[in-house]
Amino acid sequence: VPCPVSIVPGTGNFHFSAKTTFAVENEAQAVEVRQLTALFTRAAGFTPRIKVGSKKGDICLVTDAGLKNESYKLEITSKRITIHAADAQGFFYALQSIRQLLPAAIETTPASASASPSTSADIDWTVPAVTITDQPRFGYRGLLVDVARFFSPKENLLRIIDCMAMLKLNKLQMNYKCAKISRKYLRLIFCAFMIHIYLIIYFVPLPRPWISITPFCSISFNSFVVFDLPNGTYGMISLTGFSIVRLRIR
């Protein structure tokens, strides 16, 4: 878990329940909050409420233009939680810190929940009182997934993306490399790769919008693919095929 810039412990704990209310300023903040409330729905059996355009709530999100991009200040007391951030990424990372402070049962999946009939009523859904101030030390915080040597199913890749976001990583590099490959199979690999990316982008809802996918393809004759363009657009460049493809999320 990345160590925040500053941690000041407080006294007591904040308790989450079905009566807990998030107060957000706009719909963009509500989108980030819904990702956290969905975890409560799945693991705890209740869903905290969200009030858009309200300043009164148990957990308040407040825009602070004085903070840097992706940075945040999280203040937790026994009665209230306040999150200050300058942009949506900052609010997202602050909510991930709350996620990390919650009991480990918050990560319960539907499959594990059915396998273990224990009720969530026995779990105390609390986070300790603390004040956390954090900002990224590096703009590029990445993870390499070598799918050429170690094939990963789509579900595993999506889970990796989710865990990356929780740990505040923002770059996923996918390595497609094979030194011993004939040229006639390149088109098949390339088509399969594009179909794979197409399915992920257009048919699988990615709840982690702050992760850029940066695949790398280094075949024997130095083909490569780069995805990471501004405004939510991913681009592909193939030196062997001299083609450029642009894919836009949403």
XYZ file of C-alpha atoms in Angstrom:
250
model
C 0.000 0.000 0.000
C 1.537 3.376 -0.960
C 2.459 5.421 2.077
C 0.615 8.784 2.123
C 2.519 12.030 2.449
C 1.027 12.694 5.893
C -0.950 10.609 8.412
C -2.248 12.095 11.653
C -4.161 9.554 13.806
C -7.333 10.699 15.536
C -9.585 9.358 18.280
C -12.502 7.014 17.740
C -14.022 5.427 14.639
C -16.510 6.387 11.953
C -19.310 3.851 11.531
C -20.927 3.043 8.168
C -24.583 1.963 8.042
C -27.626 2.086 5.807
C -28.264 5.598 7.140
C -24.855 6.912 6.069
C -25.192 9.722 3.523
C -22.668 10.989 0.977
C -23.018 14.676 0.047
C -21.507 15.400 -3.372
C -21.349 18.594 -5.406
C -22.064 17.148 -8.837
C -22.775 13.994 -10.793
C -19.080 13.418 -11.583
C -18.365 13.008 -7.865
C -21.419 10.787 -7.504
C -19.988 8.418 -10.123
C -16.877 7.919 -8.008
C -18.887 7.455 -4.802
C -21.154 4.821 -6.365
C -18.144 2.575 -6.873
C -17.599 2.546 -3.103
C -21.275 2.157 -2.194
C -21.465 -0.809 -4.571
C -18.908 -2.577 -2.388
C -21.151 -2.068 0.648
C -24.137 -3.409 -1.283
C -22.234 -6.559 -2.185
C -20.366 -7.200 1.071
C -22.419 -5.545 3.826
C -25.944 -5.884 2.491
C -26.762 -2.168 2.685
C -26.169 0.802 0.402
C -25.220 4.245 1.749
C -27.240 7.061 0.239
C -25.913 9.758 -2.113
C -27.187 13.341 -2.234
C -26.145 15.277 -5.342
C -25.815 19.041 -4.972
C -26.026 18.907 -1.183
C -23.559 20.089 1.437
C -25.172 18.213 4.333
C -24.163 14.614 4.853
C -22.095 12.237 6.914
C -19.431 12.169 4.201
C -18.872 15.379 2.244
C -16.853 15.847 -0.939
C -15.527 19.398 -1.312
C -13.639 20.759 -4.316
C -10.450 22.583 -3.358
C -8.766 24.311 -6.308
C -5.694 24.945 -4.170
C -4.720 21.282 -4.229
C -2.693 19.672 -7.008
C -4.119 17.227 -9.524
C -4.663 13.711 -8.101
C -4.000 14.958 -4.564
C -6.494 14.933 -1.705
C -7.011 15.586 1.985
C -9.097 13.054 3.907
C -10.390 14.005 7.358
C -12.123 11.253 9.336
C -13.683 11.819 12.756
C -16.103 9.713 14.758
C -19.056 11.717 13.369
C -18.043 12.944 9.930
C -15.771 12.403 6.933
C -14.634 15.276 4.725
C -12.750 14.846 1.455
C -10.974 17.769 -0.211
C -9.640 17.385 -3.747
C -9.107 19.459 -6.874
C -10.294 16.938 -9.454
C -12.160 13.669 -9.899
C -8.941 11.642 -9.659
C -8.247 13.105 -6.231
C -11.716 12.176 -4.970
C -11.331 8.710 -6.456
C -8.022 8.097 -4.667
C -9.420 9.425 -1.384
C -12.300 6.957 -1.644
C -9.769 4.186 -2.307
C -8.035 5.132 0.948
C -11.370 4.751 2.759
C -11.744 1.390 1.048
C -8.350 0.308 2.382
C -9.248 1.407 5.924
C -12.452 -0.659 5.943
C -12.501 -4.291 7.154
C -11.105 -6.778 4.640
C -14.597 -8.231 4.206
C -15.461 -5.231 2.015
C -13.658 -7.087 -0.798
C -16.069 -10.018 -0.567
C -17.091 -11.286 -3.992
C -20.498 -12.846 -4.797
C -18.837 -16.262 -5.185
C -17.100 -16.124 -1.815
C -20.232 -14.747 -0.166
C -22.265 -17.744 -1.316
C -19.539 -20.137 -0.201
C -19.404 -18.576 3.272
C -22.891 -18.197 4.785
C -21.640 -16.019 7.655
C -23.691 -12.861 7.964
C -22.244 -9.384 7.539
C -24.144 -8.285 10.659
C -21.211 -9.566 12.726
C -18.805 -7.154 11.013
C -18.243 -3.687 12.396
C -18.104 -1.490 9.295
C -15.897 1.241 10.706
C -12.801 3.204 9.724
C -10.419 4.772 12.264
C -10.361 8.509 12.820
C -7.417 9.937 10.921
C -6.336 12.851 8.745
C -4.532 11.851 5.552
C -2.903 14.235 3.115
C -1.576 12.652 -0.042
C -0.377 13.403 -3.550
C 1.447 11.231 -6.096
C 5.225 11.348 -6.061
C 5.437 10.151 -9.658
C 3.111 10.956 -12.552
C 3.712 7.547 -14.146
C 2.840 4.734 -11.737
C 2.649 1.554 -13.744
C 2.394 -2.221 -13.715
C 3.664 -4.579 -16.415
C 1.548 -7.585 -17.388
C 3.403 -10.015 -19.649
C 0.539 -11.764 -21.423
C 2.898 -13.141 -24.088
C 4.598 -15.526 -21.659
C 1.829 -15.828 -19.070
C -1.655 -15.770 -20.601
C -4.297 -14.133 -18.412
C -8.071 -14.488 -18.905
C -10.066 -11.304 -19.355
C -11.551 -11.594 -15.859
C -8.070 -11.679 -14.324
C -6.994 -8.579 -16.237
C -10.065 -6.683 -15.077
C -9.337 -7.701 -11.497
C -5.729 -6.528 -11.907
C -7.005 -3.150 -13.137
C -9.284 -2.871 -10.119
C -6.449 -3.685 -7.705
C -4.155 -1.237 -9.489
C -6.670 1.550 -8.989
C -7.008 0.696 -5.313
C -3.219 1.013 -4.975
C -3.321 4.300 -6.947
C -1.410 3.009 -9.972
C -2.415 4.660 -13.231
C -0.565 2.894 -16.069
C -1.062 -0.682 -17.266
C 1.614 -1.900 -19.689
C 0.762 -5.115 -21.521
C 3.750 -6.855 -23.083
C 3.181 -8.800 -26.287
C 6.575 -10.245 -27.131
C 7.684 -13.373 -28.937
C 11.101 -13.728 -30.564
C 10.310 -16.924 -32.438
C 7.299 -16.141 -34.556
C 6.791 -16.286 -38.288
C 5.530 -13.282 -40.204
C 2.401 -15.109 -41.420
C 1.071 -15.305 -37.831
C 1.540 -11.604 -37.132
C -1.788 -10.618 -38.671
C -3.614 -13.261 -36.624
C -1.983 -12.047 -33.390
C -2.691 -8.450 -34.285
C -6.383 -9.149 -35.055
C -6.796 -11.134 -31.838
C -5.194 -8.336 -29.876
C -7.491 -5.683 -31.372
C -10.574 -7.827 -30.761
C -9.472 -8.316 -27.149
C -9.068 -4.567 -26.596
C -12.357 -3.890 -28.400
C -14.253 -6.283 -26.133
C -12.750 -4.763 -22.998
C -13.453 -1.175 -24.034
C -16.898 -1.516 -25.576
C -18.531 -4.482 -23.858
C -17.040 -4.502 -20.350
C -17.813 -1.544 -18.054
C -14.477 -0.395 -16.621
C -15.082 1.339 -13.269
C -11.514 2.629 -13.136
C -11.295 5.526 -15.598
C -7.954 6.784 -14.338
C -5.899 3.897 -15.702
C -4.292 4.245 -19.130
C -3.671 0.995 -20.993
C -0.227 1.012 -22.618
C 0.305 -2.255 -24.495
C 3.761 -3.008 -25.831
C 4.336 -5.396 -28.718
C 7.940 -6.190 -29.613
C 8.031 -8.927 -32.242
C 11.216 -10.077 -33.967
C 10.987 -7.231 -36.511
C 10.267 -4.516 -33.957
C 6.524 -3.976 -34.184
C 5.002 -2.128 -31.297
C 1.641 -0.828 -30.143
C 1.143 2.220 -27.942
C -2.141 3.186 -26.266
C -2.194 6.437 -24.310
C -3.684 9.491 -25.967
C -5.367 12.492 -24.286
C -9.087 13.024 -23.810
C -9.860 9.365 -23.172
C -8.660 8.287 -26.644
C -6.386 5.310 -27.112
C -4.277 5.025 -30.264
C -2.504 2.110 -31.922
C 0.568 2.359 -34.146
C 1.949 -0.668 -35.999
C 5.303 -0.147 -37.705
C 4.948 -3.341 -39.721
C 1.486 -2.563 -41.020
C 1.861 1.214 -41.132
C -1.631 1.590 -39.705
C -3.129 3.804 -37.044
C -6.316 2.909 -35.224
C -8.062 5.159 -32.717
C -10.393 3.782 -30.072
C -12.409 6.106 -27.883
C -13.967 5.061 -24.590
C -17.610 6.155 -24.261
